[in-house]
Coordinates of C-alpha atoms in Angstrom, one line a residue:
Chain A
M1202 CA 25.5 -12.0 -0.2
P1203 CA 25.9 -9.8 -3.5
F1204 CA 22.8 -7.4 -2.9
R1205 CA 23.0 -4.6 -0.9
P1206 CA 20.3 -2.1 -0.1
L1207 CA 21.4 1.6 -1.0
N1208 CA 17.8 3.0 -0.4
S1209 CA 14.6 1.3 -0.1
R1210 CA 14.6 1.6 -3.8
M1211 CA 18.0 1.0 -5.1
V1212 CA 20.1 -2.0 -4.6
E1213 CA 23.9 -2.7 -5.4
A1214 CA 25.2 -5.6 -6.7
T1215 CA 29.1 -6.9 -6.0
V1216 CA 30.3 -8.8 -9.2
V1217 CA 33.2 -10.9 -9.3
P1218 CA 34.4 -12.8 -12.2
G1219 CA 33.2 -16.7 -12.6
Q1220 CA 29.9 -15.9 -11.2
R1221 CA 26.8 -14.6 -13.4
L1222 CA 23.8 -12.4 -12.5
F1223 CA 20.8 -11.8 -13.9
S1224 CA 18.8 -8.7 -13.8
Q1225 CA 16.0 -7.2 -15.7
R1226 CA 17.2 -5.8 -19.1
G1227 CA 17.2 -2.5 -18.7
A1228 CA 17.5 -1.6 -14.9
M1229 CA 21.4 -1.2 -14.4
L1230 CA 21.5 2.6 -12.9
A1231 CA 25.5 2.9 -12.8
Y1232 CA 27.9 0.9 -12.4
K1233 CA 32.0 0.8 -12.0
G1234 CA 34.4 -1.4 -12.1
D1235 CA 34.5 -4.0 -15.5
V1236 CA 31.1 -5.1 -16.0
S1237 CA 29.9 -6.9 -19.1
F1238 CA 26.1 -6.8 -20.2
T1239 CA 24.8 -9.1 -22.8
P1240 CA 21.3 -10.0 -23.1
S1241 CA 20.0 -13.2 -22.7
I1242 CA 18.2 -14.2 -25.5
T1243 CA 16.4 -17.5 -23.6
G1244 CA 16.2 -15.3 -21.0
G1245 CA 17.8 -17.4 -18.2
Q1246 CA 19.1 -20.4 -17.9
G1247 CA 18.0 -24.0 -19.4
G1248 CA 19.1 -23.5 -22.7
V1249 CA 16.5 -23.2 -25.7
L1250 CA 14.3 -25.8 -23.6
G1251 CA 13.8 -23.3 -20.6
M1252 CA 13.2 -20.8 -23.1
I1253 CA 10.1 -22.1 -24.9
G1254 CA 9.2 -23.3 -21.8
R1255 CA 8.9 -19.8 -20.3
R1256 CA 7.5 -18.4 -23.9
V1257 CA 4.7 -20.8 -23.2
A1258 CA 4.5 -20.0 -20.2
N1259 CA 4.7 -16.3 -20.7
E1260 CA 6.9 -16.1 -18.1
A1261 CA 9.9 -14.6 -20.6
T1262 CA 10.5 -11.2 -19.1
P1263 CA 13.6 -9.7 -20.8
L1264 CA 17.0 -10.7 -18.6
M1265 CA 20.5 -10.0 -19.0
T1266 CA 23.6 -11.3 -17.6
V1267 CA 26.1 -9.4 -15.9
E1268 CA 29.7 -10.7 -15.5
G1269 CA 33.0 -9.2 -14.5
S1270 CA 34.2 -7.5 -11.9
G1271 CA 33.1 -4.5 -9.8
T1272 CA 29.7 -3.1 -8.6
V1273 CA 26.7 -2.7 -10.1
M1274 CA 23.2 -0.7 -9.1
F1275 CA 20.1 -1.5 -9.9
G1276 CA 16.7 -0.2 -9.7
H1277 CA 13.6 -0.3 -11.7
G1278 CA 10.1 2.4 -12.1
G1279 CA 10.9 3.4 -9.3
H1280 CA 9.3 0.3 -7.5
H1281 CA 10.9 -0.8 -4.1
V1282 CA 13.1 -3.0 -4.0
H1283 CA 13.4 -6.1 -1.6
V1284 CA 16.2 -8.3 -1.0
V1285 CA 15.2 -12.2 -0.3
E1286 CA 17.9 -14.5 0.5
L1287 CA 17.4 -18.0 -0.1
A1288 CA 19.3 -21.0 1.9
G1289 CA 18.4 -23.6 -0.2
E1290 CA 14.4 -23.1 0.2
T1291 CA 12.6 -22.4 -3.8
L1292 CA 10.6 -19.3 -3.7
Y1293 CA 8.2 -18.2 -6.1
V1294 CA 7.5 -14.8 -7.9
E1295 CA 5.8 -13.5 -10.5
A1296 CA 8.7 -13.0 -13.7
D1297 CA 8.0 -9.0 -13.6
R1298 CA 8.8 -8.5 -10.3
L1299 CA 12.3 -10.1 -10.6
L1300 CA 14.5 -7.1 -10.2
A1301 CA 17.5 -9.0 -10.0
F1302 CA 19.3 -12.3 -9.0
D1303 CA 22.5 -14.3 -8.3
G1304 CA 23.2 -17.1 -11.0
S1305 CA 23.6 -19.7 -8.7
L1306 CA 20.1 -20.1 -8.4
Q1307 CA 17.9 -22.5 -10.5
Q1308 CA 14.8 -20.8 -12.0
G1309 CA 12.3 -22.7 -13.2
T1310 CA 8.2 -22.2 -13.8
M1311 CA 5.8 -23.7 -12.2
F1312 CA 1.6 -24.3 -13.5
M1313 CA -0.6 -23.3 -11.2
G1314 CA -2.4 -26.3 -12.2
S1315 CA 0.0 -28.4 -10.0
Q1316 CA -1.2 -27.4 -7.0
G1317 CA -4.9 -27.5 -6.3
G1318 CA -5.5 -28.7 -9.7
V1319 CA -8.0 -26.9 -11.6
M1320 CA -8.6 -24.3 -8.6
G1321 CA -5.3 -23.6 -9.1
M1322 CA -5.9 -22.3 -12.4
V1323 CA -9.2 -19.9 -11.1
R1324 CA -6.3 -19.0 -8.9
G1325 CA -3.7 -18.1 -10.8
Q1326 CA -6.1 -16.1 -12.9
V1327 CA -7.6 -14.2 -10.0
T1328 CA -4.1 -12.8 -8.7
G1329 CA -2.9 -12.3 -12.2
Q1330 CA -0.7 -14.4 -11.8
G1331 CA -1.8 -16.2 -14.9
L1332 CA -1.3 -19.9 -15.3
F1333 CA 2.3 -19.8 -14.5
T1334 CA 4.6 -19.1 -12.2
T1335 CA 8.5 -18.4 -11.8
T1336 CA 10.4 -20.8 -9.1
L1337 CA 14.1 -19.8 -8.3
K1338 CA 16.0 -22.5 -6.3
G1339 CA 19.1 -22.8 -4.4
R1340 CA 21.6 -20.8 -2.6
G1341 CA 21.3 -17.1 -3.5
A1342 CA 19.4 -13.8 -3.1
V1343 CA 16.8 -12.7 -5.3
A1344 CA 16.1 -8.4 -5.4
V1345 CA 12.4 -8.3 -5.6
M1346 CA 10.1 -5.3 -6.8
A1347 CA 7.0 -4.3 -5.2
H1348 CA 4.5 -0.7 -5.5
G1349 CA 5.5 0.7 -2.0
G1350 CA 7.4 -1.0 0.7
V1351 CA 7.2 -5.1 1.5
I1352 CA 6.3 -6.7 4.7
E1353 CA 7.5 -10.5 5.3
L1354 CA 4.6 -12.5 7.1
P1355 CA 5.9 -15.5 8.8
I1356 CA 3.7 -18.3 7.9
R1357 CA 3.7 -21.4 10.5
S1358 CA 2.1 -24.7 10.3
G1359 CA -1.9 -24.4 12.1
R1360 CA -1.7 -20.1 11.7
P1361 CA -2.3 -20.0 8.5
V1362 CA -2.0 -16.4 6.6
H1363 CA -4.9 -14.7 4.1
V1364 CA -3.4 -12.1 1.8
D1365 CA -4.9 -10.0 -0.7
P1366 CA -4.5 -11.5 -4.3
Q1367 CA -3.8 -7.9 -5.3
A1368 CA -1.0 -7.8 -2.4
Y1369 CA 0.8 -10.9 -2.7
V1370 CA 4.2 -9.9 -3.8
A1371 CA 5.7 -13.3 -3.4
H1372 CA 6.3 -16.5 -1.3
R1373 CA 8.9 -18.8 -0.4
G1374 CA 9.5 -22.6 1.7
D1375 CA 7.0 -25.1 1.8
V1376 CA 3.8 -22.9 1.7
R1377 CA 0.1 -24.3 -0.2
S1378 CA -2.1 -21.6 -1.6
K1379 CA -5.7 -21.8 -2.0
L1380 CA -8.1 -19.4 -3.0
S1381 CA -11.0 -18.0 -0.9
T1382 CA -13.9 -16.9 -1.3
A1383 CA -16.3 -15.1 1.0
I1384 CA -18.9 -14.2 -1.3
G1385 CA -22.2 -13.9 0.2
W1386 CA -25.7 -11.9 -1.1
R1387 CA -23.6 -8.9 -0.4
E1388 CA -21.2 -8.8 -3.2
M1389 CA -24.3 -10.2 -5.4
V1390 CA -26.0 -6.6 -5.0
G1391 CA -23.1 -4.7 -5.4
R1392 CA -22.4 -4.1 -1.8
G1393 CA -19.3 -6.0 -0.9
S1394 CA -16.8 -5.3 1.1
G1395 CA -14.2 -5.4 -1.2
E1396 CA -12.6 -8.4 0.5
A1397 CA -14.3 -11.0 -1.7
F1398 CA -11.5 -13.1 -2.9
Q1399 CA -8.1 -14.5 -0.1
L1400 CA -5.5 -16.2 -0.9
E1401 CA -5.1 -18.7 1.7
L1402 CA -1.8 -19.7 2.3
S1403 CA -0.5 -22.5 4.6
G1404 CA 2.6 -24.8 5.8
E1405 CA 6.2 -23.2 6.4
G1406 CA 7.5 -20.3 5.4
T1407 CA 7.5 -16.7 4.5
V1408 CA 5.3 -14.4 2.8
Y1409 CA 5.8 -11.5 1.1
V1410 CA 3.1 -8.7 1.0
Q1411 CA 2.9 -5.1 -0.7
A1412 CA 2.0 -1.4 0.9
S1413 CA -0.1 -1.3 -2.2
E1414 CA -3.6 -2.6 -4.1
E1415 CA -1.5 -1.8 -6.9
K1416 CA 0.2 -4.0 -9.9
L1417 CA 3.3 -3.3 -11.3
Chain B
M1110 CA -10.2 -2.1 22.5
A1111 CA -8.3 -2.9 18.7
Q1112 CA -4.7 -2.0 19.1
F1113 CA -3.6 -0.2 16.4
R1114 CA 0.3 -0.3 15.7
L1115 CA 2.5 0.9 12.4
Q1116 CA 4.4 -2.3 10.6
G1117 CA 7.1 0.3 8.5
S1118 CA 5.0 3.4 7.4
K1119 CA 2.6 2.1 4.7
V1120 CA 1.5 -0.7 6.3
L1121 CA -1.0 -0.4 9.7
A1122 CA -1.4 -3.6 11.6
V1123 CA -4.5 -4.1 13.6
D1124 CA -4.4 -6.4 16.9
L1125 CA -8.1 -8.0 17.3
T1126 CA -9.2 -10.0 20.2
G1127 CA -12.9 -10.4 19.2
D1128 CA -14.1 -6.8 18.5
A1129 CA -14.1 -4.7 15.3
V1130 CA -12.9 -1.6 13.5
K1131 CA -13.7 0.4 10.8
A1132 CA -11.6 0.8 7.4
K1133 CA -11.8 1.9 4.3
N1134 CA -13.5 -0.4 2.1
G1135 CA -11.2 -3.1 0.1
S1136 CA -7.4 -2.2 2.0
M1137 CA -7.3 -5.3 3.8
V1138 CA -3.7 -6.8 2.4
A1139 CA -3.2 -9.4 4.5
Y1140 CA -4.8 -11.4 7.5
E1141 CA -3.7 -14.1 11.0
G1142 CA -6.6 -15.8 12.2
D1143 CA -10.2 -15.6 11.2
M1144 CA -11.6 -12.4 10.1
T1145 CA -15.2 -11.2 8.9
F1146 CA -15.6 -8.1 6.4
K1147 CA -18.8 -6.7 5.8
K1148 CA -19.9 -3.4 3.6
M1149 CA -21.1 -0.9 6.3
S1150 CA -23.5 1.1 3.9
G1151 CA -23.5 4.9 4.1
G1152 CA -20.2 5.3 6.9
G1153 CA -21.4 3.2 9.4
D1154 CA -23.8 6.1 10.8
G1155 CA -27.4 4.5 9.9
L1156 CA -29.9 5.7 7.5
R1157 CA -29.6 9.3 8.5
G1158 CA -25.7 9.4 8.2
M1159 CA -26.4 7.1 4.4
V1160 CA -28.5 10.3 3.5
T1161 CA -26.3 12.8 5.3
R1162 CA -23.1 11.4 3.3
R1163 CA -25.5 10.8 -0.1
L1164 CA -26.3 14.8 0.2
T1165 CA -22.8 16.0 0.9
G1166 CA -20.8 13.7 -1.4
E1167 CA -18.5 12.9 1.7
Q1168 CA -19.0 9.1 0.7
M1169 CA -17.2 6.4 2.4
E1170 CA -17.0 3.5 1.4
V1171 CA -16.5 1.9 4.8
M1172 CA -16.2 -2.4 5.8
E1173 CA -16.2 -3.8 9.4
V1174 CA -13.5 -6.2 10.1
K1175 CA -14.1 -8.4 13.1
G1176 CA -12.2 -11.5 14.6
H1177 CA -9.5 -12.8 16.6
G1178 CA -5.8 -12.3 15.2
T1179 CA -4.2 -9.8 13.1
C1180 CA -5.5 -7.7 10.0
Y1181 CA -2.6 -6.0 8.0
F1182 CA -4.3 -2.3 5.8
A1183 CA -2.4 -0.4 3.1
D1184 CA -4.2 1.7 0.7
R1185 CA -2.1 2.5 -2.8
A1186 CA 1.3 2.9 -1.0
T1187 CA 0.7 6.1 1.2
E1188 CA 1.9 7.0 4.6
I1189 CA 0.0 6.0 6.9
N1190 CA -0.1 8.3 10.7
L1191 CA -1.6 7.2 14.0
V1192 CA -4.2 9.6 15.8
S1193 CA -5.4 8.4 19.5
L1194 CA -8.5 10.5 20.6
R1195 CA -9.5 10.8 24.2
G1196 CA -12.7 12.6 23.7
E1197 CA -11.7 15.3 21.3
T1198 CA -12.7 15.4 17.2
L1199 CA -10.9 14.6 14.1
Y1200 CA -12.2 16.5 11.8
V1201 CA -10.7 14.5 8.1
E1202 CA -11.2 14.2 5.1
A1203 CA -13.3 10.7 4.0
S1204 CA -11.0 10.1 1.6
N1205 CA -7.6 10.4 4.5
L1206 CA -9.4 8.6 6.7
L1207 CA -7.9 4.5 6.2
A1208 CA -8.9 2.9 9.9
A1209 CA -11.1 3.7 13.3
D1210 CA -11.7 1.9 16.0
S1211 CA -15.2 1.0 15.8
S1212 CA -16.5 3.2 18.8
L1213 CA -15.3 6.2 17.3
R1214 CA -18.3 7.9 15.8
T1215 CA -18.4 9.5 12.6
G1216 CA -20.2 12.1 10.9
T1217 CA -20.3 14.9 8.8
T1218 CA -19.9 18.7 9.0
F1219 CA -20.1 21.9 7.5
T1220 CA -17.0 23.0 6.4
G1221 CA -18.2 26.0 4.6
L1222 CA -15.9 28.4 2.0
R1223 CA -12.4 26.3 2.8
G1224 CA -14.0 23.1 1.7
A1225 CA -14.8 24.4 -1.8
S1226 CA -11.3 25.7 -2.0
Q1227 CA -9.3 22.9 -1.0
G1228 CA -11.5 20.4 -3.5
N1229 CA -13.1 18.0 -1.5
G1230 CA -16.4 19.1 -1.1
L1231 CA -18.1 21.6 1.5
F1232 CA -18.5 18.9 3.8
T1233 CA -15.9 17.0 6.1
T1234 CA -15.9 14.1 7.5
T1235 CA -15.7 13.4 11.9
V1236 CA -14.4 11.5 14.2
E1237 CA -15.2 11.7 17.8
G1238 CA -15.0 9.7 21.1
S1239 CA -12.0 7.7 22.5
G1240 CA -9.7 5.6 20.5
Q1241 CA -7.1 5.6 17.5
A1242 CA -7.8 6.2 14.0
A1243 CA -5.3 5.9 11.1
I1244 CA -4.9 8.7 8.6
M1245 CA -3.2 8.8 5.2
S1246 CA -0.8 11.4 3.5
D1247 CA 0.6 11.6 0.4
G1248 CA 4.1 11.6 1.9
T1249 CA 5.0 11.8 5.3
A1250 CA 2.9 14.1 7.6
I1251 CA 4.2 16.7 9.8
V1252 CA 1.9 17.8 12.7
L1253 CA 1.7 21.5 13.6
R1254 CA 0.6 22.8 16.8
V1255 CA -1.7 25.6 17.1
T1256 CA -1.6 27.5 20.4
P1257 CA -3.6 30.8 20.7
S1258 CA -0.4 33.1 20.5
T1259 CA 0.7 31.0 17.3
P1260 CA -2.2 30.9 14.5
L1261 CA -1.0 29.2 10.9
Q1262 CA -1.7 29.1 7.4
V1263 CA -1.7 26.2 6.0
D1264 CA -1.9 25.7 2.2
P1265 CA -5.5 24.1 1.0
G1266 CA -4.3 21.4 -1.1
A1267 CA -1.6 20.3 1.8
Y1268 CA -4.0 19.9 4.7
I1269 CA -5.2 16.6 5.7
A1270 CA -6.7 16.7 9.0
H1271 CA -7.1 18.7 12.0
T1272 CA -8.1 17.9 16.2
G1273 CA -8.7 19.8 18.7
K1274 CA -10.6 23.5 19.4
L1275 CA -9.8 25.2 16.0
K1276 CA -11.3 27.8 14.3
Q1277 CA -10.9 28.0 10.7
H1278 CA -11.3 30.6 8.9
F1279 CA -10.3 31.2 4.3
Q1280 CA -7.9 34.2 3.3
S1281 CA -6.8 35.3 0.4
G1282 CA -3.9 37.0 -1.0
V1283 CA -6.0 37.3 -4.3
N1284 CA -4.6 40.6 -6.1
F1285 CA -3.7 42.1 -9.1
R1286 CA -1.1 40.7 -10.3
T1287 CA -2.8 37.2 -9.9
F1288 CA -5.3 38.5 -12.3
I1289 CA -2.6 38.7 -15.1
G1290 CA -1.8 35.8 -14.7
E1291 CA 1.7 36.7 -12.2
G1292 CA 0.1 35.0 -9.3
S1293 CA 2.8 32.8 -6.7
G1294 CA 0.4 30.1 -6.8
E1295 CA 0.0 30.8 -2.9
A1296 CA -3.6 33.3 -3.3
F1297 CA -5.5 30.9 -0.7
Q1298 CA -4.7 29.8 2.8
I1299 CA -6.7 28.3 5.7
R1300 CA -6.1 30.1 9.0
F1301 CA -6.2 28.6 12.0
E1302 CA -6.8 29.9 15.4
G1303 CA -7.0 28.3 19.2
E1304 CA -5.9 24.6 20.3
G1305 CA -4.9 22.4 18.6
L1306 CA -3.3 19.6 15.7
V1307 CA -2.9 20.3 12.3
Y1308 CA -1.5 17.8 10.0
V1309 CA -0.4 18.8 7.1
Q1310 CA 1.1 16.4 4.2
P1311 CA 4.7 17.1 2.0
S1312 CA 2.4 17.5 -1.4
E1313 CA -0.7 19.5 -2.4
R1314 CA -4.0 18.6 -4.1
T1315 CA -4.9 19.7 -7.2
T1316 CA -7.1 23.1 -6.2
F1317 CA -8.6 25.6 -7.7
G1318 CA -6.8 27.7 -5.6
G1319 CA -3.5 26.0 -6.3
D1320 CA -4.2 27.7 -9.9
V1321 CA -4.3 30.9 -9.1

């Protein structure tokens, strides 16, 4: 378990030789021991092809590799940090919300259209996720940033969870998401309740929701 | 009756079993079960309330949430405080009210000179009846008890709400220093007398009184 929360906005990671960490560039606050920070030109894993993939997908955030032995403290922009432990599942998260993650996790990008075709692409646009989102798969921990605290809501089959697209942070597990609309005549005449679009998540897994409708 | 509980300090969870709650427009962040959201024009006080709110500038964008399941509310990561009302009246700024049981009546009331100094107008919102309400504060709010023998002075910018039988008046400590620009920044206070509770936030709104 490499990430340990120090307070709600800072995490501490232990780095041991032979184990890499990736973190958002510039997110290091302090470190102890002998640790080196190398800007990752390719922005993560997968070599040059992976880099091109992320550039095209607009999911390329400047990352750096953290190696050596010691402890490193991470934090960024005063945002709340939430540590997610993965045990073989896949975490779906926007690249700019990633603070740091285990180097052992497999990084990838997912096309929103691959879940629900055109509606998936529309969903990406509405939620501000764009056409692509980042996936992390494997065993390890991820530190995710959110505005305000994060609550975890379990998703069980037959019990879908609806989330405000602006408050959605990330989700994991075998979850299908779908944009549900509740547009009636009230929205048309500008008297909407402000909840016209919702993200419907169904399947088995967990969704992370932030206590705010603000983007990072 | 809708059951209010806090999930952390910034998220309000409301368990609904076919009943309804009033909440600030657009403050839902997630829900489980079946919910419908309907905007209530004019703060849900009917036509008369709608006109009053327009005239007094205490406009609330309120929606009615109805259904079965759990609904989660949050607004710009502000701290949330639960208030249980048993027949009393809660006085709160419309912008600080997050949600209220639908059995509670909301209205507007004249606050006098205090409102103008607080930077939130001459009117405030009242919530009365029996049930729960959730109010928002910038930072964790403290609740101060006022008794007849211990009146309380509050900075107008830090005041968010109060309950109980309280008389309030405005007091100023303006002296010659204030006029030569050497004021302490505490020229105005609201004084509460009587019996009740006052909610104070650890942050100050920008007010006219705060500048002098």
